[in-house]
């Protein structure tokens, strides 16, 4: 079995107008709002963005690559999908969640701290998000072992001749997804 990537998703309720604001903050370290420039640069720098582009698809989105080997897409409706190439499973889970919780969410909370409130973040609600892991040519015992390693229990299995999907409360494993882009498409 070959593990390809690990995904996690989040949602930061916003619109296309906000995407432009985030784009300017991520790419140029700027904001039209009255923030100290040192704070803007601190949060922008913490993201570790190597490259960022603005893309179009069914929805407009930002595509960022970071120095932490984590890429993310932020869509105009606020959906955020982070992905990481596999290294060590539980360490990858921790790394991608830590980046989301302590870097990306904090930077977005900062840039949206003025103006209309962001109810979920202001209420300090922690969202438990499932990890999605894509693999190739896994067999059932290997996939079951992956859940044991992650401390998860499988509660749903879908198997066809070409694909297997195993789901637990915090982990979804997709085996033989022939088009990796489907794991992040809307």
XYZ file of N, CA, C and O in Angstrom, residues 63-129:
268
model
N -4.645 29.391 -3.990
C -3.856 28.167 -3.889
C -2.488 28.538 -3.338
O -1.759 29.318 -3.965
N -2.172 28.026 -2.156
C -0.916 28.391 -1.492
C -0.061 27.162 -1.226
O -0.579 26.096 -0.879
N 1.240 27.335 -1.380
C 2.236 26.336 -1.019
C 3.060 26.941 0.104
O 3.459 28.106 0.027
N 3.305 26.149 1.160
C 4.043 26.679 2.306
C 5.372 25.949 2.503
O 5.562 24.842 2.000
N 6.234 26.560 3.270
C 7.529 25.953 3.587
C 7.383 24.791 4.562
O 8.344 24.084 4.837
N 6.163 24.562 5.059
C 5.898 23.470 5.992
C 5.436 22.207 5.261
O 4.929 21.290 5.892
N 5.572 22.183 3.935
C 5.117 21.067 3.098
C 3.613 20.840 3.224
O 3.138 19.708 3.146
N 2.902 21.921 3.452
C 1.446 21.897 3.507
C 0.950 22.889 2.473
O 1.391 24.036 2.451
N 0.077 22.429 1.605
C -0.568 23.302 0.628
C -1.998 23.526 1.087
O -2.567 22.676 1.776
N -2.569 24.653 0.706
C -3.982 24.841 1.023
C -4.672 25.647 -0.054
O -4.051 26.398 -0.796
N -5.967 25.427 -0.116
C -6.860 26.173 -0.998
C -7.894 26.841 -0.113
O -8.433 26.205 0.789
N -8.135 28.116 -0.376
C -9.200 28.832 0.327
C -10.166 29.324 -0.735
O -9.800 30.111 -1.595
N -11.383 28.815 -0.673
C -12.407 29.120 -1.666
C -13.188 30.358 -1.278
O -13.214 30.757 -0.111
N -13.837 30.957 -2.259
C -14.574 32.195 -2.039
C -15.701 32.050 -1.028
O -16.104 33.026 -0.413
N -16.227 30.839 -0.828
C -17.292 30.654 0.158
C -16.749 30.364 1.555
O -17.506 30.139 2.486
N -15.408 30.359 1.703
C -14.788 30.161 3.003
C -14.277 28.757 3.264
O -13.600 28.525 4.259
N -14.586 27.794 2.371
C -14.059 26.449 2.532
C -12.540 26.488 2.402
O -12.004 27.137 1.502
N -11.864 25.793 3.301
C -10.408 25.712 3.270
C -10.037 24.231 3.263
O -10.507 23.462 4.117
N -9.218 23.837 2.311
C -8.750 22.453 2.236
C -7.231 22.482 2.302
O -6.575 23.107 1.480
N -6.690 21.804 3.299
C -5.248 21.691 3.468
C -4.833 20.292 3.057
O -5.569 19.332 3.292
N -3.656 20.185 2.448
C -3.152 18.868 2.071
C -1.668 18.770 2.359
O -0.946 19.765 2.332
N -1.245 17.550 2.685
C 0.154 17.288 3.003
C 0.543 15.958 2.392
O -0.208 14.991 2.482
N 1.711 15.906 1.780
C 2.222 14.632 1.289
C 2.585 13.774 2.493
O 3.080 14.261 3.506
N 2.367 12.483 2.352
C 2.598 11.542 3.433
C 4.076 11.439 3.805
O 4.947 11.412 2.943
N 4.310 11.368 5.122
C 5.633 11.090 5.658
C 5.473 10.040 6.758
O 5.750 8.881 6.545
N 4.966 10.449 7.925
C 4.653 9.542 9.026
C 3.234 9.881 9.477
O 2.972 11.008 9.895
N 2.339 8.905 9.395
C 0.907 9.155 9.497
C 0.493 10.023 10.691
O -0.040 11.115 10.507
N 0.703 9.568 11.919
C 0.236 10.340 13.073
C 0.963 11.677 13.201
O 0.378 12.663 13.647
N 2.218 11.732 12.806
C 2.949 13.003 12.822
C 2.381 13.961 11.768
O 2.292 15.162 12.001
N 1.995 13.408 10.619
C 1.372 14.235 9.576
C 0.038 14.793 10.053
O -0.286 15.953 9.806
N -0.754 13.944 10.743
C -2.030 14.406 11.295
C -1.791 15.596 12.225
O -2.467 16.621 12.136
N -0.825 15.460 13.119
C -0.518 16.525 14.081
C -0.033 17.787 13.369
O -0.435 18.902 13.716
N 0.836 17.619 12.368
C 1.410 18.774 11.671
C 0.349 19.560 10.918
O 0.319 20.795 10.988
N -0.528 18.872 10.202
C -1.517 19.574 9.398
C -2.568 20.246 10.296
O -3.001 21.353 10.039
N -2.939 19.573 11.389
C -3.896 20.171 12.328
C -3.271 21.356 13.062
O -3.909 22.389 13.248
N -2.004 21.202 13.458
C -1.321 22.307 14.146
C -1.224 23.532 13.231
O -1.453 24.657 13.669
N -0.895 23.312 11.957
C -0.820 24.439 11.031
C -2.182 25.119 10.913
O -2.278 26.340 10.961
N -3.231 24.320 10.788
C -4.579 24.895 10.678
C -4.959 25.665 11.940
O -5.399 26.804 11.867
N -4.768 25.027 13.115
C -5.211 25.627 14.379
C -4.359 26.809 14.829
O -4.893 27.809 15.297
N -3.029 26.687 14.722
C -2.167 27.692 15.346
C -1.572 28.703 14.379
O -1.022 29.705 14.827
N -1.670 28.436 13.085
C -1.088 29.372 12.121
C -2.179 29.972 11.236
O -2.457 31.172 11.314
N -2.807 29.156 10.413
C -3.766 29.669 9.437
C -4.991 30.291 10.106
O -5.381 31.414 9.773
N -5.608 29.592 11.052
C -6.794 30.144 11.722
C -6.461 31.427 12.480
O -7.260 32.371 12.482
N -5.302 31.461 13.110
C -4.920 32.684 13.847
C -4.695 33.853 12.887
O -5.095 34.981 13.185
N -4.069 33.598 11.745
C -3.849 34.674 10.770
C -5.184 35.170 10.207
O -5.384 36.381 10.057
N -6.099 34.249 9.908
C -7.403 34.662 9.383
C -8.224 35.381 10.448
O -8.902 36.371 10.150
N -8.162 34.897 11.682
C -8.869 35.582 12.770
C -8.331 36.998 12.942
O -9.086 37.939 13.188
N -7.018 37.149 12.797
C -6.420 38.477 12.901
C -6.944 39.404 11.802
O -7.422 40.493 12.084
N -6.872 38.965 10.555
C -7.244 39.850 9.445
C -8.744 40.173 9.462
O -9.163 41.208 8.973
N -9.544 39.288 10.056
C -10.983 39.534 10.151
C -11.404 39.999 11.541
O -12.564 39.922 11.899
N -10.456 40.483 12.342
C -10.782 40.906 13.703
C -11.464 42.274 13.760
O -11.969 42.664 14.804
N -11.487 42.979 12.655
C -12.195 44.268 12.590
C -13.379 44.119 11.651
O -13.326 43.350 10.709
N -14.415 44.855 11.903
C -15.593 44.762 11.050
C -16.563 43.734 11.591
O -16.641 43.497 12.786
N -17.313 43.079 10.695
C -18.311 42.098 11.104
C -17.632 40.933 11.819
O -16.609 40.440 11.364
N -18.194 40.495 12.946
C -17.564 39.415 13.699
C -17.640 38.082 12.963
O -18.470 37.875 12.099
N -16.765 37.198 13.366
C -16.744 35.836 12.853
C -17.268 34.963 13.994
O -16.521 34.610 14.895
N -18.560 34.627 13.987
C -19.188 34.002 15.158
C -18.501 32.734 15.659
O -18.261 32.609 16.844
N -18.156 31.793 14.804
C -17.577 30.533 15.252
C -16.261 30.774 15.985
O -16.036 30.237 17.052
N -15.397 31.593 15.397
C -14.110 31.834 16.004
C -14.244 32.664 17.288
O -13.538 32.431 18.244
N -15.169 33.623 17.295
C -15.339 34.445 18.492
C -15.896 33.624 19.642
O -15.634 33.902 20.800
N -16.687 32.604 19.349
C -17.232 31.736 20.384
C -16.196 30.704 20.846
O -16.450 29.932 21.758
N -15.030 30.684 20.204
C -13.945 29.766 20.521
C -14.377 28.304 20.432
O -14.015 27.477 21.254
N -15.177 28.002 19.438
C -15.630 26.641 19.212
C -14.549 25.914 18.436
O -14.110 26.368 17.387
N -14.122 24.788 18.956
C -13.125 23.968 18.263
C -13.853 22.962 17.389
O -14.657 22.183 17.872
N -13.575 22.988 16.111
C -14.196 22.071 15.175
C -13.333 20.825 15.057
O -12.129 20.927 14.835
N -13.951 19.673 15.224
C -13.230 18.422 15.025
C -13.450 18.020 13.578
O -14.567 17.782 13.145
N -12.380 17.990 12.826
C -12.469 17.742 11.392
C -11.918 16.363 11.071
O -10.883 15.981 11.608
